[in-house]
């Protein structure tokens, strides 16, 4: 009961930190139940894990907002943000190592399926990480009692009850999310790969912030020739630029907003929160940003469509290296995206290897084709589309070489897009894009060995180290170039999926089969599926957010220990 929790904590005050482990179990706090699933062993260990349980009836959220899994994701996202804001207001966040405080995770600009808030049949669960307060190695029991029996229930009163939240904002959040998913799923039937709504604000506040630029942003306006209107489930119609399937170039002078537009399209695989500026930027959910990433490791990738006949005699149908070059890394990233089944590649000249992209006539005159291992992307891009249905949206400011193969050319001038397809064709002296050379699908499948995924040196579960890195056994998997992995909670979920894949790998199952098994679990919205099911923990699953299959494979492919049968 509550009074016994308080008296336990008061008794622990000033004693050894280890005493906190008595808290495990379920307690009543301020009309809620508090399930303490995991207690940290010392003040510097990862925080303790607790769930606050509320009767759904008590919480009072209308059933019609919680019917579908998508609606529950949106309500969960809304409430997690409310709780996070409540924690900030009350000043009860986790300030640093050793300080006491609460966290429900920190949702960013994307609206993702996450484990912070969960609706079951009868309860609403809020999952907290709780840093139990300490002075040196001593428990501050009285302070912990205030945190758990006063601050926490008050926070729940203010944020986790329908009567306490802005009902209109909540309803709009849910409707908006469902509309955005609908728009995304309707792109294909309209022959589109991406949509950028009129009025969108694409630039970000700074290079290290995903928040919108608040002053002086030029709102997006679609060129008339590409303008489409799409009706949404709510009855609302949005108008903007539809990017058709095929090959689309984004051109324009330096600093005119090309990369910003491409970056928004890249992030458009996820719906964004209201106020982000990119609410109506949606992209096919299988789109993959493909860039050069020299130094990455590669295990048995078939890059032969792009690179063959290396001077070393290396077999590029099964290319393995611990240190890829610019061009081989970009070729690898491309064929791996292809292997995941992606139908849209996003490429920016700023992060591309020039020799992978193009080769001009002077260079051909100097270095004959038979002595050049690289078939540049410009010669493959149409076959990718015509034979394999893979579209490309690409930023090119420095070369007209792609004019011959483009279906659309969009020019940005001071952030304003214009359709310049006709003019680009005139310059190239063509009426329609050149047709394709035949192109074979890279050799798949690749089956990882069990021993390489389960090395003796791997004694602990894989774990995220922020958004862009993961510890896997003795290795660190570098994910800094995996730009569509957007949230540390996604990285943690990817870590769990890799542990599961490691258990399933048998030298026969391909990377695709292995990831498909994981996706089946994630896609199951029943009680035994979803993110909860990939967590190794009982009760509180940890702060996880749903990753795409593309990012799971990206992490697996970048594991330096990976061996393919
Ligand atoms: P490019 O790739 O064409 O060189 P960028 O996309 O990198 O250009 O953009 C250059 C600068 O302009 C960036 O600082 C970016 O934030 C800013 N910017 C981009 N789009 C807009 C916009 N619509 N309104 C205001 N500033 C923008
Ligand atoms: Mg740029």
PDB file of N, CA, C and O in Angstrom, residues 249-281:
ATOM      1  N   UNK A 249      15.127  14.790 -60.931  1.00  0.00           N
ATOM      2  CA  UNK A 249      16.305  15.550 -60.524  1.00  0.00           C
ATOM      3  C   UNK A 249      15.874  16.812 -59.813  1.00  0.00           C
ATOM      4  O   UNK A 249      14.910  17.464 -60.223  1.00  0.00           O
ATOM      5  N   UNK A 250      16.590  17.148 -58.777  1.00  0.00           N
ATOM      6  CA  UNK A 250      16.427  18.443 -58.131  1.00  0.00           C
ATOM      7  C   UNK A 250      17.692  19.220 -58.441  1.00  0.00           C
ATOM      8  O   UNK A 250      18.789  18.801 -58.053  1.00  0.00           O
ATOM      9  N   UNK A 251      17.554  20.318 -59.197  1.00  0.00           N
ATOM     10  CA  UNK A 251      18.710  21.109 -59.602  1.00  0.00           C
ATOM     11  C   UNK A 251      18.578  22.518 -59.037  1.00  0.00           C
ATOM     12  O   UNK A 251      17.566  22.860 -58.422  1.00  0.00           O
ATOM     13  N   UNK A 252      19.601  23.339 -59.263  1.00  0.00           N
ATOM     14  CA  UNK A 252      19.543  24.713 -58.784  1.00  0.00           C
ATOM     15  C   UNK A 252      20.890  25.138 -58.256  1.00  0.00           C
ATOM     16  O   UNK A 252      21.779  24.300 -58.046  1.00  0.00           O
ATOM     17  N   UNK A 253      21.050  26.411 -58.058  1.00  0.00           N
ATOM     18  CA  UNK A 253      22.311  26.951 -57.583  1.00  0.00           C
ATOM     19  C   UNK A 253      22.600  26.521 -56.155  1.00  0.00           C
ATOM     20  O   UNK A 253      21.705  26.089 -55.434  1.00  0.00           O
ATOM     21  N   UNK A 254      23.859  26.663 -55.772  1.00  0.00           N
ATOM     22  CA  UNK A 254      24.255  26.325 -54.419  1.00  0.00           C
ATOM     23  C   UNK A 254      23.496  27.165 -53.410  1.00  0.00           C
ATOM     24  O   UNK A 254      23.233  28.348 -53.645  1.00  0.00           O
ATOM     25  N   UNK A 255      23.088  26.535 -52.324  1.00  0.00           N
ATOM     26  CA  UNK A 255      22.408  27.242 -51.238  1.00  0.00           C
ATOM     27  C   UNK A 255      20.984  27.656 -51.571  1.00  0.00           C
ATOM     28  O   UNK A 255      20.405  28.500 -50.918  1.00  0.00           O
ATOM     29  N   UNK A 256      20.389  27.079 -52.621  1.00  0.00           N
ATOM     30  CA  UNK A 256      19.009  27.416 -52.960  1.00  0.00           C
ATOM     31  C   UNK A 256      17.979  26.438 -52.383  1.00  0.00           C
ATOM     32  O   UNK A 256      16.807  26.483 -52.743  1.00  0.00           O
ATOM     33  N   UNK A 257      18.430  25.520 -51.549  1.00  0.00           N
ATOM     34  CA  UNK A 257      17.475  24.680 -50.822  1.00  0.00           C
ATOM     35  C   UNK A 257      17.297  23.268 -51.354  1.00  0.00           C
ATOM     36  O   UNK A 257      16.334  22.584 -50.988  1.00  0.00           O
ATOM     37  N   UNK A 258      18.223  22.785 -52.198  1.00  0.00           N
ATOM     38  CA  UNK A 258      18.073  21.443 -52.790  1.00  0.00           C
ATOM     39  C   UNK A 258      18.165  20.339 -51.742  1.00  0.00           C
ATOM     40  O   UNK A 258      17.297  19.469 -51.666  1.00  0.00           O
ATOM     41  N   UNK A 259      19.220  20.391 -50.953  1.00  0.00           N
ATOM     42  CA  UNK A 259      19.404  19.326 -49.960  1.00  0.00           C
ATOM     43  C   UNK A 259      18.298  19.357 -48.913  1.00  0.00           C
ATOM     44  O   UNK A 259      17.860  18.315 -48.425  1.00  0.00           O
ATOM     45  N   UNK A 260      17.838  20.559 -48.595  1.00  0.00           N
ATOM     46  CA  UNK A 260      16.767  20.686 -47.611  1.00  0.00           C
ATOM     47  C   UNK A 260      15.496  19.990 -48.098  1.00  0.00           C
ATOM     48  O   UNK A 260      14.823  19.298 -47.329  1.00  0.00           O
ATOM     49  N   UNK A 261      15.189  20.157 -49.378  1.00  0.00           N
ATOM     50  CA  UNK A 261      14.017  19.484 -49.942  1.00  0.00           C
ATOM     51  C   UNK A 261      14.210  17.965 -49.929  1.00  0.00           C
ATOM     52  O   UNK A 261      13.316  17.216 -49.509  1.00  0.00           O
ATOM     53  N   UNK A 262      15.387  17.510 -50.339  1.00  0.00           N
ATOM     54  CA  UNK A 262      15.622  16.065 -50.374  1.00  0.00           C
ATOM     55  C   UNK A 262      15.562  15.461 -48.966  1.00  0.00           C
ATOM     56  O   UNK A 262      14.999  14.395 -48.748  1.00  0.00           O
ATOM     57  N   UNK A 263      16.136  16.197 -48.028  1.00  0.00           N
ATOM     58  CA  UNK A 263      16.162  15.742 -46.631  1.00  0.00           C
ATOM     59  C   UNK A 263      14.734  15.607 -46.082  1.00  0.00           C
ATOM     60  O   UNK A 263      14.420  14.665 -45.361  1.00  0.00           O
ATOM     61  N   UNK A 264      13.886  16.549 -46.438  1.00  0.00           N
ATOM     62  CA  UNK A 264      12.491  16.477 -45.981  1.00  0.00           C
ATOM     63  C   UNK A 264      11.809  15.246 -46.581  1.00  0.00           C
ATOM     64  O   UNK A 264      11.051  14.552 -45.910  1.00  0.00           O
ATOM     65  N   UNK A 265      12.113  14.980 -47.856  1.00  0.00           N
ATOM     66  CA  UNK A 265      11.537  13.795 -48.512  1.00  0.00           C
ATOM     67  C   UNK A 265      12.042  12.518 -47.835  1.00  0.00           C
ATOM     68  O   UNK A 265      11.292  11.570 -47.609  1.00  0.00           O
ATOM     69  N   UNK A 266      13.315  12.540 -47.463  1.00  0.00           N
ATOM     70  CA  UNK A 266      13.925  11.404 -46.765  1.00  0.00           C
ATOM     71  C   UNK A 266      13.215  11.120 -45.437  1.00  0.00           C
ATOM     72  O   UNK A 266      12.907   9.979 -45.092  1.00  0.00           O
ATOM     73  N   UNK A 267      12.930  12.179 -44.694  1.00  0.00           N
ATOM     74  CA  UNK A 267      12.244  12.036 -43.407  1.00  0.00           C
ATOM     75  C   UNK A 267      10.752  11.757 -43.571  1.00  0.00           C
ATOM     76  O   UNK A 267      10.091  11.342 -42.629  1.00  0.00           O
ATOM     77  N   UNK A 268      10.253  12.023 -44.776  1.00  0.00           N
ATOM     78  CA  UNK A 268       8.827  11.838 -45.046  1.00  0.00           C
ATOM     79  C   UNK A 268       8.370  10.387 -44.988  1.00  0.00           C
ATOM     80  O   UNK A 268       7.182  10.108 -45.127  1.00  0.00           O
ATOM     81  N   UNK A 269       9.290   9.458 -44.761  1.00  0.00           N
ATOM     82  CA  UNK A 269       8.862   8.073 -44.536  1.00  0.00           C
ATOM     83  C   UNK A 269       8.116   7.963 -43.203  1.00  0.00           C
ATOM     84  O   UNK A 269       7.396   6.995 -42.986  1.00  0.00           O
ATOM     85  N   UNK A 270       8.319   8.964 -42.327  1.00  0.00           N
ATOM     86  CA  UNK A 270       7.609   8.986 -41.043  1.00  0.00           C
ATOM     87  C   UNK A 270       6.653  10.174 -41.007  1.00  0.00           C
ATOM     88  O   UNK A 270       7.001  11.254 -41.482  1.00  0.00           O
ATOM     89  N   UNK A 271       5.485  10.014 -40.381  1.00  0.00           N
ATOM     90  CA  UNK A 271       4.620  11.179 -40.148  1.00  0.00           C
ATOM     91  C   UNK A 271       5.250  12.088 -39.093  1.00  0.00           C
ATOM     92  O   UNK A 271       5.947  11.600 -38.204  1.00  0.00           O
ATOM     93  N   UNK A 272       4.996  13.378 -39.205  1.00  0.00           N
ATOM     94  CA  UNK A 272       5.547  14.341 -38.265  1.00  0.00           C
ATOM     95  C   UNK A 272       4.486  14.958 -37.377  1.00  0.00           C
ATOM     96  O   UNK A 272       3.306  14.965 -37.696  1.00  0.00           O
ATOM     97  N   UNK A 273       4.943  15.500 -36.267  1.00  0.00           N
ATOM     98  CA  UNK A 273       4.028  16.071 -35.268  1.00  0.00           C
ATOM     99  C   UNK A 273       3.472  17.402 -35.776  1.00  0.00           C
ATOM    100  O   UNK A 273       4.138  18.096 -36.572  1.00  0.00           O
ATOM    101  N   UNK A 274       2.321  17.776 -35.291  1.00  0.00           N
ATOM    102  CA  UNK A 274       1.775  19.096 -35.660  1.00  0.00           C
ATOM    103  C   UNK A 274       2.754  20.201 -35.276  1.00  0.00           C
ATOM    104  O   UNK A 274       3.373  20.129 -34.215  1.00  0.00           O
ATOM    105  N   UNK A 275       2.906  21.180 -36.158  1.00  0.00           N
ATOM    106  CA  UNK A 275       3.822  22.281 -35.883  1.00  0.00           C
ATOM    107  C   UNK A 275       5.233  22.040 -36.400  1.00  0.00           C
ATOM    108  O   UNK A 275       6.070  22.921 -36.354  1.00  0.00           O
ATOM    109  N   UNK A 276       5.492  20.842 -36.910  1.00  0.00           N
ATOM    110  CA  UNK A 276       6.836  20.530 -37.396  1.00  0.00           C
ATOM    111  C   UNK A 276       7.178  21.273 -38.677  1.00  0.00           C
ATOM    112  O   UNK A 276       8.339  21.567 -38.956  1.00  0.00           O
ATOM    113  N   UNK A 277       6.156  21.550 -39.482  1.00  0.00           N
ATOM    114  CA  UNK A 277       6.404  22.168 -40.792  1.00  0.00           C
ATOM    115  C   UNK A 277       6.407  21.136 -41.911  1.00  0.00           C
ATOM    116  O   UNK A 277       6.212  21.465 -43.069  1.00  0.00           O
ATOM    117  N   UNK A 278       6.672  19.875 -41.558  1.00  0.00           N
ATOM    118  CA  UNK A 278       6.705  18.829 -42.586  1.00  0.00           C
ATOM    119  C   UNK A 278       5.523  17.865 -42.436  1.00  0.00           C
ATOM    120  O   UNK A 278       5.581  16.726 -42.896  1.00  0.00           O
ATOM    121  N   UNK A 279       4.456  18.351 -41.797  1.00  0.00           N
ATOM    122  CA  UNK A 279       3.286  17.488 -41.585  1.00  0.00           C
ATOM    123  C   UNK A 279       2.782  16.884 -42.879  1.00  0.00           C
ATOM    124  O   UNK A 279       2.309  15.756 -42.910  1.00  0.00           O
ATOM    125  N   UNK A 280       2.847  17.651 -43.967  1.00  0.00           N
ATOM    126  CA  UNK A 280       2.303  17.155 -45.237  1.00  0.00           C
ATOM    127  C   UNK A 280       3.407  16.836 -46.231  1.00  0.00           C
ATOM    128  O   UNK A 280       3.253  16.988 -47.428  1.00  0.00           O
ATOM    129  N   UNK A 281       4.514  16.395 -45.695  1.00  0.00           N
ATOM    130  CA  UNK A 281       5.564  15.823 -46.538  1.00  0.00           C
ATOM    131  C   UNK A 281       5.573  14.327 -46.250  1.00  0.00           C
ATOM    132  O   UNK A 281       5.885  13.901 -45.136  1.00  0.00           O
TER     133      UNK A 281
END
